[in-house]
mmCIF file with all atom_site columns, C-alpha atoms and ligand atoms in Angstrom:
data_model
loop_
_atom_site.group_PDB
_atom_site.id
_atom_site.type_symbol
_atom_site.label_atom_id
_atom_site.label_alt_id
_atom_site.label_comp_id
_atom_site.label_asym_id
_atom_site.label_entity_id
_atom_site.label_seq_id
_atom_site.pdbx_PDB_ins_code
_atom_site.Cartn_x
_atom_site.Cartn_y
_atom_site.Cartn_z
_atom_site.occupancy
_atom_site.B_iso_or_equiv
_atom_site.pdbx_formal_charge
_atom_site.auth_seq_id
_atom_site.auth_comp_id
_atom_site.auth_asym_id
_atom_site.auth_atom_id
_atom_site.pdbx_PDB_model_num
ATOM   1   C  CA  . MET A 1 1   ? 0.000   0.000   0.000   1.00 0.00 ? 276 MET A CA  1
ATOM   2   C  CA  . ASP A 1 2   ? 1.285   3.392   -1.103  1.00 0.00 ? 277 ASP A CA  1
ATOM   3   C  CA  . ASP A 1 3   ? 2.333   5.566   1.852   1.00 0.00 ? 278 ASP A CA  1
ATOM   4   C  CA  . SER A 1 4   ? 1.224   8.793   0.187   1.00 0.00 ? 279 SER A CA  1
ATOM   5   C  CA  . LEU A 1 5   ? -2.273  7.328   -0.289  1.00 0.00 ? 280 LEU A CA  1
ATOM   6   C  CA  . LEU A 1 6   ? -2.543  6.500   3.406   1.00 0.00 ? 281 LEU A CA  1
ATOM   7   C  CA  . THR A 1 7   ? -1.219  9.921   4.360   1.00 0.00 ? 282 THR A CA  1
ATOM   8   C  CA  . ARG A 1 8   ? -3.792  11.615  2.149   1.00 0.00 ? 283 ARG A CA  1
ATOM   9   C  CA  . ILE A 1 9   ? -6.595  9.621   3.796   1.00 0.00 ? 284 ILE A CA  1
ATOM   10  C  CA  . ALA A 1 10  ? -5.307  10.610  7.248   1.00 0.00 ? 285 ALA A CA  1
ATOM   11  C  CA  . ASP A 1 11  ? -4.977  14.284  6.251   1.00 0.00 ? 286 ASP A CA  1
ATOM   12  C  CA  . GLU A 1 12  ? -8.516  14.411  4.865   1.00 0.00 ? 287 GLU A CA  1
ATOM   13  C  CA  . ILE A 1 13  ? -9.942  12.774  7.983   1.00 0.00 ? 288 ILE A CA  1
ATOM   14  C  CA  . ALA A 1 14  ? -8.042  15.290  10.144  1.00 0.00 ? 289 ALA A CA  1
ATOM   15  C  CA  . GLU A 1 15  ? -9.360  18.154  8.048   1.00 0.00 ? 290 GLU A CA  1
ATOM   16  C  CA  . LYS A 1 16  ? -13.013 17.282  7.401   1.00 0.00 ? 291 LYS A CA  1
ATOM   17  C  CA  . GLY A 1 17  ? -13.692 13.938  9.089   1.00 0.00 ? 292 GLY A CA  1
ATOM   18  C  CA  . TRP A 1 18  ? -14.029 11.767  5.981   1.00 0.00 ? 293 TRP A CA  1
ATOM   19  C  CA  . SER A 1 19  ? -12.170 10.584  2.890   1.00 0.00 ? 294 SER A CA  1
ATOM   20  C  CA  . ILE A 1 20  ? -13.023 8.737   -0.341  1.00 0.00 ? 295 ILE A CA  1
ATOM   21  C  CA  . THR A 1 21  ? -10.501 6.683   -2.336  1.00 0.00 ? 296 THR A CA  1
ATOM   22  C  CA  . ASP A 1 22  ? -11.096 4.944   -5.662  1.00 0.00 ? 297 ASP A CA  1
ATOM   23  C  CA  . HIS A 1 23  ? -9.198  1.764   -6.634  1.00 0.00 ? 298 HIS A CA  1
ATOM   24  C  CA  . PHE A 1 24  ? -8.252  1.165   -3.009  1.00 0.00 ? 299 PHE A CA  1
ATOM   25  C  CA  . LEU A 1 25  ? -7.252  -2.471  -3.672  1.00 0.00 ? 300 LEU A CA  1
ATOM   26  C  CA  . PRO A 1 26  ? -5.658  -4.320  -6.587  1.00 0.00 ? 301 PRO A CA  1
ATOM   27  C  CA  . ASP A 1 27  ? -8.309  -5.578  -9.063  1.00 0.00 ? 302 ASP A CA  1
ATOM   28  C  CA  . MET A 1 28  ? -7.517  -9.267  -8.515  1.00 0.00 ? 303 MET A CA  1
ATOM   29  C  CA  . LEU A 1 29  ? -8.000  -9.009  -4.767  1.00 0.00 ? 304 LEU A CA  1
ATOM   30  C  CA  . LEU A 1 30  ? -11.223 -7.072  -5.170  1.00 0.00 ? 305 LEU A CA  1
ATOM   31  C  CA  . ARG A 1 31  ? -12.551 -9.620  -7.646  1.00 0.00 ? 306 ARG A CA  1
ATOM   32  C  CA  . THR A 1 32  ? -11.896 -12.450 -5.194  1.00 0.00 ? 307 THR A CA  1
ATOM   33  C  CA  . LEU A 1 33  ? -13.566 -10.565 -2.331  1.00 0.00 ? 308 LEU A CA  1
ATOM   34  C  CA  . VAL A 1 34  ? -16.640 -9.983  -4.517  1.00 0.00 ? 309 VAL A CA  1
ATOM   35  C  CA  . THR A 1 35  ? -16.879 -13.623 -5.624  1.00 0.00 ? 310 THR A CA  1
ATOM   36  C  CA  . GLU A 1 36  ? -16.585 -14.794 -2.022  1.00 0.00 ? 311 GLU A CA  1
ATOM   37  C  CA  . ALA A 1 37  ? -19.226 -12.286 -0.876  1.00 0.00 ? 312 ALA A CA  1
ATOM   38  C  CA  . GLU A 1 38  ? -21.628 -13.444 -3.597  1.00 0.00 ? 313 GLU A CA  1
ATOM   39  C  CA  . THR A 1 39  ? -21.103 -17.084 -2.638  1.00 0.00 ? 314 THR A CA  1
ATOM   40  C  CA  . ILE A 1 40  ? -21.928 -16.366 1.012   1.00 0.00 ? 315 ILE A CA  1
ATOM   41  C  CA  . TRP A 1 41  ? -24.981 -14.329 -0.046  1.00 0.00 ? 316 TRP A CA  1
ATOM   42  C  CA  . ASP A 1 42  ? -26.193 -17.120 -2.369  1.00 0.00 ? 317 ASP A CA  1
ATOM   43  C  CA  . SER A 1 43  ? -25.843 -19.673 0.429   1.00 0.00 ? 318 SER A CA  1
ATOM   44  C  CA  . GLY A 1 44  ? -28.202 -17.604 2.591   1.00 0.00 ? 319 GLY A CA  1
ATOM   45  C  CA  . GLU A 1 45  ? -25.711 -16.906 5.376   1.00 0.00 ? 320 GLU A CA  1
ATOM   46  C  CA  . PHE A 1 46  ? -26.760 -13.308 5.967   1.00 0.00 ? 321 PHE A CA  1
ATOM   47  C  CA  . SER A 1 47  ? -29.094 -12.061 8.681   1.00 0.00 ? 322 SER A CA  1
ATOM   48  C  CA  . ARG A 1 48  ? -31.088 -8.907  9.306   1.00 0.00 ? 323 ARG A CA  1
ATOM   49  C  CA  . ALA A 1 49  ? -28.915 -6.146  10.726  1.00 0.00 ? 324 ALA A CA  1
ATOM   50  C  CA  . GLY A 1 50  ? -29.701 -4.526  14.064  1.00 0.00 ? 325 GLY A CA  1
ATOM   51  C  CA  . ILE A 1 51  ? -28.773 -1.216  15.641  1.00 0.00 ? 326 ILE A CA  1
ATOM   52  C  CA  . GLY A 1 52  ? -27.075 -0.423  18.955  1.00 0.00 ? 327 GLY A CA  1
ATOM   53  C  CA  . ALA A 1 53  ? -24.725 -2.683  20.873  1.00 0.00 ? 328 ALA A CA  1
ATOM   54  C  CA  . GLY A 1 54  ? -24.778 -5.226  23.679  1.00 0.00 ? 329 GLY A CA  1
ATOM   55  C  CA  . SER A 1 55  ? -28.111 -5.436  25.499  1.00 0.00 ? 330 SER A CA  1
ATOM   56  C  CA  . ASN A 1 56  ? -29.405 -2.469  23.478  1.00 0.00 ? 331 ASN A CA  1
ATOM   57  C  CA  . LEU A 1 57  ? -29.033 -4.307  20.167  1.00 0.00 ? 332 LEU A CA  1
ATOM   58  C  CA  . ALA A 1 58  ? -32.400 -4.232  18.400  1.00 0.00 ? 333 ALA A CA  1
ATOM   59  C  CA  . LEU A 1 59  ? -33.911 -4.968  15.020  1.00 0.00 ? 334 LEU A CA  1
ATOM   60  C  CA  . ARG A 1 60  ? -35.333 -1.701  13.717  1.00 0.00 ? 335 ARG A CA  1
ATOM   61  C  CA  . PRO A 1 61  ? -36.456 -2.259  10.128  1.00 0.00 ? 336 PRO A CA  1
ATOM   62  C  CA  . GLU A 1 62  ? -37.780 1.319   9.955   1.00 0.00 ? 337 GLU A CA  1
ATOM   63  C  CA  . ILE A 1 63  ? -34.185 2.549   10.533  1.00 0.00 ? 338 ILE A CA  1
ATOM   64  C  CA  . ARG A 1 64  ? -32.140 0.009   8.578   1.00 0.00 ? 339 ARG A CA  1
ATOM   65  C  CA  . SER A 1 65  ? -33.115 -2.813  6.263   1.00 0.00 ? 340 SER A CA  1
ATOM   66  C  CA  . ASP A 1 66  ? -29.820 -4.303  5.120   1.00 0.00 ? 341 ASP A CA  1
ATOM   67  C  CA  . ARG A 1 67  ? -28.537 -7.843  5.716   1.00 0.00 ? 342 ARG A CA  1
ATOM   68  C  CA  . VAL A 1 68  ? -25.136 -8.613  7.201   1.00 0.00 ? 343 VAL A CA  1
ATOM   69  C  CA  . HIS A 1 69  ? -22.637 -11.432 7.565   1.00 0.00 ? 344 HIS A CA  1
ATOM   70  C  CA  . TRP A 1 70  ? -19.940 -10.865 10.206  1.00 0.00 ? 345 TRP A CA  1
ATOM   71  C  CA  . LEU A 1 71  ? -16.424 -12.023 9.344   1.00 0.00 ? 346 LEU A CA  1
ATOM   72  C  CA  . GLU A 1 72  ? -14.528 -13.853 12.058  1.00 0.00 ? 347 GLU A CA  1
ATOM   73  C  CA  . PRO A 1 73  ? -10.890 -12.709 12.402  1.00 0.00 ? 348 PRO A CA  1
ATOM   74  C  CA  . GLY A 1 74  ? -9.703  -16.268 13.072  1.00 0.00 ? 349 GLY A CA  1
ATOM   75  C  CA  . ARG A 1 75  ? -11.460 -17.665 10.007  1.00 0.00 ? 350 ARG A CA  1
ATOM   76  C  CA  . LEU A 1 76  ? -10.648 -15.285 7.174   1.00 0.00 ? 351 LEU A CA  1
ATOM   77  C  CA  . THR A 1 77  ? -10.023 -16.415 3.612   1.00 0.00 ? 352 THR A CA  1
ATOM   78  C  CA  . PRO A 1 78  ? -6.605  -15.412 2.198   1.00 0.00 ? 353 PRO A CA  1
ATOM   79  C  CA  . ALA A 1 79  ? -8.259  -12.512 0.314   1.00 0.00 ? 354 ALA A CA  1
ATOM   80  C  CA  . GLN A 1 80  ? -10.047 -11.288 3.419   1.00 0.00 ? 355 GLN A CA  1
ATOM   81  C  CA  . GLN A 1 81  ? -6.778  -11.574 5.347   1.00 0.00 ? 356 GLN A CA  1
ATOM   82  C  CA  . GLN A 1 82  ? -5.076  -9.410  2.728   1.00 0.00 ? 357 GLN A CA  1
ATOM   83  C  CA  . TYR A 1 83  ? -7.775  -6.798  3.218   1.00 0.00 ? 358 TYR A CA  1
ATOM   84  C  CA  . TRP A 1 84  ? -7.285  -6.992  7.017   1.00 0.00 ? 359 TRP A CA  1
ATOM   85  C  CA  . ASP A 1 85  ? -3.542  -6.475  6.507   1.00 0.00 ? 360 ASP A CA  1
ATOM   86  C  CA  . THR A 1 86  ? -4.195  -3.410  4.333   1.00 0.00 ? 361 THR A CA  1
ATOM   87  C  CA  . ILE A 1 87  ? -6.521  -1.951  6.963   1.00 0.00 ? 362 ILE A CA  1
ATOM   88  C  CA  . ASP A 1 88  ? -3.852  -2.632  9.556   1.00 0.00 ? 363 ASP A CA  1
ATOM   89  C  CA  . THR A 1 89  ? -1.384  -0.373  7.734   1.00 0.00 ? 364 THR A CA  1
ATOM   90  C  CA  . LEU A 1 90  ? -4.089  2.272   7.521   1.00 0.00 ? 365 LEU A CA  1
ATOM   91  C  CA  . ARG A 1 91  ? -4.725  1.832   11.253  1.00 0.00 ? 366 ARG A CA  1
ATOM   92  C  CA  . GLU A 1 92  ? -1.060  2.482   12.041  1.00 0.00 ? 367 GLU A CA  1
ATOM   93  C  CA  . THR A 1 93  ? -1.008  5.602   9.858   1.00 0.00 ? 368 THR A CA  1
ATOM   94  C  CA  . LEU A 1 94  ? -4.199  6.956   11.431  1.00 0.00 ? 369 LEU A CA  1
ATOM   95  C  CA  . ASN A 1 95  ? -2.959  6.257   14.953  1.00 0.00 ? 370 ASN A CA  1
ATOM   96  C  CA  . ARG A 1 96  ? 0.244   8.111   14.236  1.00 0.00 ? 371 ARG A CA  1
ATOM   97  C  CA  . THR A 1 97  ? -1.155  11.135  12.421  1.00 0.00 ? 372 THR A CA  1
ATOM   98  C  CA  . LEU A 1 98  ? -4.481  11.569  14.241  1.00 0.00 ? 373 LEU A CA  1
ATOM   99  C  CA  . PHE A 1 99  ? -3.237  10.478  17.681  1.00 0.00 ? 374 PHE A CA  1
ATOM   100 C  CA  . LEU A 1 100 ? -5.843  7.743   17.806  1.00 0.00 ? 375 LEU A CA  1
ATOM   101 C  CA  . SER A 1 101 ? -5.429  4.519   19.671  1.00 0.00 ? 376 SER A CA  1
ATOM   102 C  CA  . ALA A 1 102 ? -7.230  2.073   17.437  1.00 0.00 ? 377 ALA A CA  1
ATOM   103 C  CA  . ARG A 1 103 ? -6.287  -1.473  18.393  1.00 0.00 ? 378 ARG A CA  1
ATOM   104 C  CA  . SER A 1 104 ? -8.484  -3.784  16.324  1.00 0.00 ? 379 SER A CA  1
ATOM   105 C  CA  . PHE A 1 105 ? -10.784 -4.114  13.322  1.00 0.00 ? 380 PHE A CA  1
ATOM   106 C  CA  . GLU A 1 106 ? -14.231 -5.701  13.073  1.00 0.00 ? 381 GLU A CA  1
ATOM   107 C  CA  . ALA A 1 107 ? -16.127 -6.081  9.808   1.00 0.00 ? 382 ALA A CA  1
ATOM   108 C  CA  . HIS A 1 108 ? -19.167 -7.534  8.115   1.00 0.00 ? 383 HIS A CA  1
ATOM   109 C  CA  . LEU A 1 109 ? -20.339 -8.000  4.583   1.00 0.00 ? 384 LEU A CA  1
ATOM   110 C  CA  . ALA A 1 110 ? -23.525 -6.044  3.952   1.00 0.00 ? 385 ALA A CA  1
ATOM   111 C  CA  . VAL A 1 111 ? -26.172 -6.414  1.283   1.00 0.00 ? 386 VAL A CA  1
ATOM   112 C  CA  . TYR A 1 112 ? -28.881 -3.809  0.728   1.00 0.00 ? 387 TYR A CA  1
ATOM   113 C  CA  . PRO A 1 113 ? -31.641 -5.451  -1.339  1.00 0.00 ? 388 PRO A CA  1
ATOM   114 C  CA  . PRO A 1 114 ? -33.414 -3.053  -3.773  1.00 0.00 ? 389 PRO A CA  1
ATOM   115 C  CA  . GLY A 1 115 ? -35.318 -0.391  -1.838  1.00 0.00 ? 390 GLY A CA  1
ATOM   116 C  CA  . SER A 1 116 ? -33.505 -0.913  1.463   1.00 0.00 ? 391 SER A CA  1
ATOM   117 C  CA  . PHE A 1 117 ? -31.764 1.861   3.336   1.00 0.00 ? 392 PHE A CA  1
ATOM   118 C  CA  . TYR A 1 118 ? -30.094 2.961   6.562   1.00 0.00 ? 393 TYR A CA  1
ATOM   119 C  CA  . LYS A 1 119 ? -31.419 6.235   7.974   1.00 0.00 ? 394 LYS A CA  1
ATOM   120 C  CA  . LYS A 1 120 ? -29.145 9.051   9.173   1.00 0.00 ? 395 LYS A CA  1
ATOM   121 C  CA  . HIS A 1 121 ? -26.940 7.892   12.069  1.00 0.00 ? 396 HIS A CA  1
ATOM   122 C  CA  . LEU A 1 122 ? -23.529 7.882   13.735  1.00 0.00 ? 397 LEU A CA  1
ATOM   123 C  CA  . ASP A 1 123 ? -21.574 4.607   13.898  1.00 0.00 ? 398 ASP A CA  1
ATOM   124 C  CA  . GLN A 1 124 ? -20.225 5.162   17.395  1.00 0.00 ? 399 GLN A CA  1
ATOM   125 C  CA  . HIS A 1 125 ? -22.778 3.812   19.852  1.00 0.00 ? 400 HIS A CA  1
ATOM   126 C  CA  . ALA A 1 126 ? -23.856 6.117   22.663  1.00 0.00 ? 401 ALA A CA  1
ATOM   127 C  CA  . GLU A 1 127 ? -23.552 3.315   25.263  1.00 0.00 ? 402 GLU A CA  1
ATOM   128 C  CA  . VAL A 1 128 ? -20.073 2.055   24.311  1.00 0.00 ? 403 VAL A CA  1
ATOM   129 C  CA  . GLN A 1 129 ? -17.637 4.193   22.354  1.00 0.00 ? 404 GLN A CA  1
ATOM   130 C  CA  . HIS A 1 130 ? -15.627 1.350   20.820  1.00 0.00 ? 405 HIS A CA  1
ATOM   131 C  CA  . ARG A 1 131 ? -15.801 2.471   17.211  1.00 0.00 ? 406 ARG A CA  1
ATOM   132 C  CA  . LEU A 1 132 ? -13.347 5.146   16.107  1.00 0.00 ? 407 LEU A CA  1
ATOM   133 C  CA  . ILE A 1 133 ? -13.150 5.006   12.312  1.00 0.00 ? 408 ILE A CA  1
ATOM   134 C  CA  . SER A 1 134 ? -15.623 3.522   9.823   1.00 0.00 ? 409 SER A CA  1
ATOM   135 C  CA  . CYS A 1 135 ? -14.155 1.854   6.734   1.00 0.00 ? 410 CYS A CA  1
ATOM   136 C  CA  . ILE A 1 136 ? -16.403 0.818   3.850   1.00 0.00 ? 411 ILE A CA  1
ATOM   137 C  CA  . LEU A 1 137 ? -15.279 -0.967  0.703   1.00 0.00 ? 412 LEU A CA  1
ATOM   138 C  CA  . TYR A 1 138 ? -17.840 -1.108  -2.116  1.00 0.00 ? 413 TYR A CA  1
ATOM   139 C  CA  . LEU A 1 139 ? -18.096 -4.215  -4.241  1.00 0.00 ? 414 LEU A CA  1
ATOM   140 C  CA  . ASN A 1 140 ? -20.558 -3.264  -6.993  1.00 0.00 ? 415 ASN A CA  1
ATOM   141 C  CA  . GLU A 1 141 ? -19.523 -3.760  -10.585 1.00 0.00 ? 416 GLU A CA  1
ATOM   142 C  CA  . GLY A 1 142 ? -21.138 -1.554  -13.221 1.00 0.00 ? 417 GLY A CA  1
ATOM   143 C  CA  . TRP A 1 143 ? -23.005 0.578   -10.684 1.00 0.00 ? 418 TRP A CA  1
ATOM   144 C  CA  . VAL A 1 144 ? -24.379 3.781   -12.267 1.00 0.00 ? 419 VAL A CA  1
ATOM   145 C  CA  . GLU A 1 145 ? -26.036 6.947   -10.910 1.00 0.00 ? 420 GLU A CA  1
ATOM   146 C  CA  . THR A 1 146 ? -29.553 5.760   -11.705 1.00 0.00 ? 421 THR A CA  1
ATOM   147 C  CA  . ASP A 1 147 ? -28.945 2.685   -9.507  1.00 0.00 ? 422 ASP A CA  1
ATOM   148 C  CA  . GLY A 1 148 ? -29.010 5.038   -6.480  1.00 0.00 ? 423 GLY A CA  1
ATOM   149 C  CA  . GLY A 1 149 ? -27.857 3.509   -3.205  1.00 0.00 ? 424 GLY A CA  1
ATOM   150 C  CA  . TYR A 1 150 ? -25.735 6.552   -2.379  1.00 0.00 ? 425 TYR A CA  1
ATOM   151 C  CA  . LEU A 1 151 ? -23.860 6.936   0.868   1.00 0.00 ? 426 LEU A CA  1
ATOM   152 C  CA  . ARG A 1 152 ? -24.866 10.441  2.007   1.00 0.00 ? 427 ARG A CA  1
ATOM   153 C  CA  . ILE A 1 153 ? -22.159 12.016  4.153   1.00 0.00 ? 428 ILE A CA  1
ATOM   154 C  CA  . TYR A 1 154 ? -23.314 15.017  6.190   1.00 0.00 ? 429 TYR A CA  1
ATOM   155 C  CA  . HIS A 1 155 ? -20.700 17.712  6.531   1.00 0.00 ? 430 HIS A CA  1
ATOM   156 C  CA  . GLN A 1 156 ? -19.389 18.216  10.009  1.00 0.00 ? 431 GLN A CA  1
ATOM   157 C  CA  . SER A 1 157 ? -19.008 21.968  9.649   1.00 0.00 ? 432 SER A CA  1
ATOM   158 C  CA  . ASP A 1 158 ? -22.533 22.581  8.407   1.00 0.00 ? 433 ASP A CA  1
ATOM   159 C  CA  . GLU A 1 159 ? -25.018 19.761  8.708   1.00 0.00 ? 434 GLU A CA  1
ATOM   160 C  CA  . SER A 1 160 ? -27.303 21.159  6.045   1.00 0.00 ? 435 SER A CA  1
ATOM   161 C  CA  . GLY A 1 161 ? -24.505 20.333  3.607   1.00 0.00 ? 436 GLY A CA  1
ATOM   162 C  CA  . PHE A 1 162 ? -23.789 16.816  2.418   1.00 0.00 ? 437 PHE A CA  1
ATOM   163 C  CA  . THR A 1 163 ? -21.889 14.838  -0.194  1.00 0.00 ? 438 THR A CA  1
ATOM   164 C  CA  . ASP A 1 164 ? -23.467 11.865  -1.976  1.00 0.00 ? 439 ASP A CA  1
ATOM   165 C  CA  . VAL A 1 165 ? -21.093 9.011   -2.779  1.00 0.00 ? 440 VAL A CA  1
ATOM   166 C  CA  . LEU A 1 166 ? -21.933 6.213   -5.237  1.00 0.00 ? 441 LEU A CA  1
ATOM   167 C  CA  . PRO A 1 167 ? -21.037 2.705   -3.974  1.00 0.00 ? 442 PRO A CA  1
ATOM   168 C  CA  . LEU A 1 168 ? -18.716 2.020   -6.896  1.00 0.00 ? 443 LEU A CA  1
ATOM   169 C  CA  . TRP A 1 169 ? -16.616 -1.094  -7.370  1.00 0.00 ? 444 TRP A CA  1
ATOM   170 C  CA  . GLY A 1 170 ? -13.345 -0.667  -5.460  1.00 0.00 ? 445 GLY A CA  1
ATOM   171 C  CA  . ARG A 1 171 ? -14.266 2.643   -3.848  1.00 0.00 ? 446 ARG A CA  1
ATOM   172 C  CA  . PHE A 1 172 ? -13.270 3.024   -0.191  1.00 0.00 ? 447 PHE A CA  1
ATOM   173 C  CA  . ALA A 1 173 ? -15.033 5.395   2.197   1.00 0.00 ? 448 ALA A CA  1
ATOM   174 C  CA  . CYS A 1 174 ? -13.454 6.151   5.543   1.00 0.00 ? 449 CYS A CA  1
ATOM   175 C  CA  . PHE A 1 175 ? -14.745 8.522   8.270   1.00 0.00 ? 450 PHE A CA  1
ATOM   176 C  CA  . ARG A 1 176 ? -14.810 9.380   11.958  1.00 0.00 ? 451 ARG A CA  1
ATOM   177 C  CA  . SER A 1 177 ? -17.378 7.076   13.622  1.00 0.00 ? 452 SER A CA  1
ATOM   178 C  CA  . ASP A 1 178 ? -18.038 9.589   16.416  1.00 0.00 ? 453 ASP A CA  1
ATOM   179 C  CA  . LEU A 1 179 ? -18.509 12.733  14.313  1.00 0.00 ? 454 LEU A CA  1
ATOM   180 C  CA  . ILE A 1 180 ? -19.777 11.997  10.834  1.00 0.00 ? 455 ILE A CA  1
ATOM   181 C  CA  . PHE A 1 181 ? -23.525 11.542  10.399  1.00 0.00 ? 456 PHE A CA  1
ATOM   182 C  CA  . HIS A 1 182 ? -24.374 9.537   7.306   1.00 0.00 ? 457 HIS A CA  1
ATOM   183 C  CA  . GLU A 1 183 ? -27.116 7.471   5.701   1.00 0.00 ? 458 GLU A CA  1
ATOM   184 C  CA  . VAL A 1 184 ? -27.652 4.955   2.921   1.00 0.00 ? 459 VAL A CA  1
ATOM   185 C  CA  . LEU A 1 185 ? -30.240 5.969   0.335   1.00 0.00 ? 460 LEU A CA  1
ATOM   186 C  CA  . PRO A 1 186 ? -32.389 3.283   -1.327  1.00 0.00 ? 461 PRO A CA  1
ATOM   187 C  CA  . GLY A 1 187 ? -31.141 1.820   -4.586  1.00 0.00 ? 462 GLY A CA  1
ATOM   188 C  CA  . THR A 1 188 ? -32.573 -0.259  -7.402  1.00 0.00 ? 463 THR A CA  1
ATOM   189 C  CA  . ARG A 1 189 ? -30.038 -3.107  -7.316  1.00 0.00 ? 464 ARG A CA  1
ATOM   190 C  CA  . GLU A 1 190 ? -28.533 -5.374  -4.688  1.00 0.00 ? 465 GLU A CA  1
ATOM   191 C  CA  . ARG A 1 191 ? -25.782 -3.284  -3.109  1.00 0.00 ? 466 ARG A CA  1
ATOM   192 C  CA  . PHE A 1 192 ? -22.732 -5.114  -1.683  1.00 0.00 ? 467 PHE A CA  1
ATOM   193 C  CA  . SER A 1 193 ? -20.116 -3.731  0.684   1.00 0.00 ? 468 SER A CA  1
ATOM   194 C  CA  . LEU A 1 194 ? -17.524 -4.810  3.186   1.00 0.00 ? 469 LEU A CA  1
ATOM   195 C  CA  . THR A 1 195 ? -18.082 -2.545  6.142   1.00 0.00 ? 470 THR A CA  1
ATOM   196 C  CA  . GLY A 1 196 ? -15.824 -2.355  9.161   1.00 0.00 ? 471 GLY A CA  1
ATOM   197 C  CA  . TRP A 1 197 ? -14.674 -0.297  12.097  1.00 0.00 ? 472 TRP A CA  1
ATOM   198 C  CA  . LEU A 1 198 ? -11.347 0.417   13.707  1.00 0.00 ? 473 LEU A CA  1
ATOM   199 C  CA  . ARG A 1 199 ? -11.933 -0.069  17.397  1.00 0.00 ? 474 ARG A CA  1
ATOM   200 C  CA  . ARG A 1 200 ? -10.391 1.375   20.502  1.00 0.00 ? 475 ARG A CA  1
ATOM   201 C  CA  . GLU A 1 201 ? -9.706  -1.884  22.328  1.00 0.00 ? 476 GLU A CA  1
ATOM   202 C  CA  . ALA A 1 202 ? -8.315  -5.241  21.322  1.00 0.00 ? 477 ALA A CA  1
ATOM   203 C  CA  . LEU A 1 203 ? -11.043 -7.731  20.410  1.00 0.00 ? 478 LEU A CA  1
ATOM   204 C  CA  . PHE A 1 204 ? -11.707 -10.547 22.879  1.00 0.00 ? 479 PHE A CA  1
HETATM 205 C  C1  . OGA T 2 .   ? -23.241 1.195   8.271   1.00 0.00 ? 93  OGA T C1  1
HETATM 206 C  C2  . OGA T 2 .   ? -23.311 2.186   7.170   1.00 0.00 ? 93  OGA T C2  1
HETATM 207 C  C3  . OGA T 2 .   ? -22.863 2.808   4.888   1.00 0.00 ? 93  OGA T C3  1
HETATM 208 C  C4  . OGA T 2 .   ? -22.768 2.241   3.514   1.00 0.00 ? 93  OGA T C4  1
HETATM 209 O  O1  . OGA T 2 .   ? -23.218 -0.017  8.008   1.00 0.00 ? 93  OGA T O1  1
HETATM 210 O  O2  . OGA T 2 .   ? -23.200 1.628   9.438   1.00 0.00 ? 93  OGA T O2  1
HETATM 211 O  O3  . OGA T 2 .   ? -23.592 3.325   7.448   1.00 0.00 ? 93  OGA T O3  1
HETATM 212 O  O4  . OGA T 2 .   ? -22.538 3.030   2.577   1.00 0.00 ? 93  OGA T O4  1
HETATM 213 N  N1  . OGA T 2 .   ? -23.025 1.824   5.898   1.00 0.00 ? 93  OGA T N1  1
HETATM 214 O  O5  . OGA T 2 .   ? -22.913 1.035   3.350   1.00 0.00 ? 93  OGA T O5  1
HETATM 215 MN MN1 . MN  T 3 .   ? -23.060 3.711   9.462   1.00 0.00 ? 94  MN  T MN1 1
#
């Protein structure tokens, strides 16, 4: 991973709280991650996503209607492990430049069936502030504007302002989990992503 790329991501997060990078991974790796995600989706191993954490975890279909499949750090495929390793370099850069103390990474695959959404929210839970940085890799080949499914990022400086980001193949969105309000707008196609969070404490 190119150092200047990681530094740019860190600088943008320091400046405005979020950063978008296209072609974040090599094509071959991305292709494998997509094929694996589709296989898991086809085998039905996704469940309805909830909101909150711990005992406050609840299914709230009026707030979010995506499906998720959590990846287990001890049971990653080689491609998933490569992605974890990439995120680990990013984690070190962010810790150094933003004075964060992110120690671990958790992630799930997410599928938004046509018409599903996730209303405006923050990723850091009010009850437990484990999540520091949200990292989303989009896996959608041939996605075009009329497919919708935008990630809407609300500007920190002025919340009436926002930027809409298409979930394009290989695009990587990264933002402060405690500061950046965002939402997923409904789309017309199945929308795949690998969504994860750098966390404050070591896992388990
Ligand atoms: C989330 C989320 C955004 C996206 O899973 O918390 O906000 O673009 N996802 O998938
Ligand atoms: Mn979110």
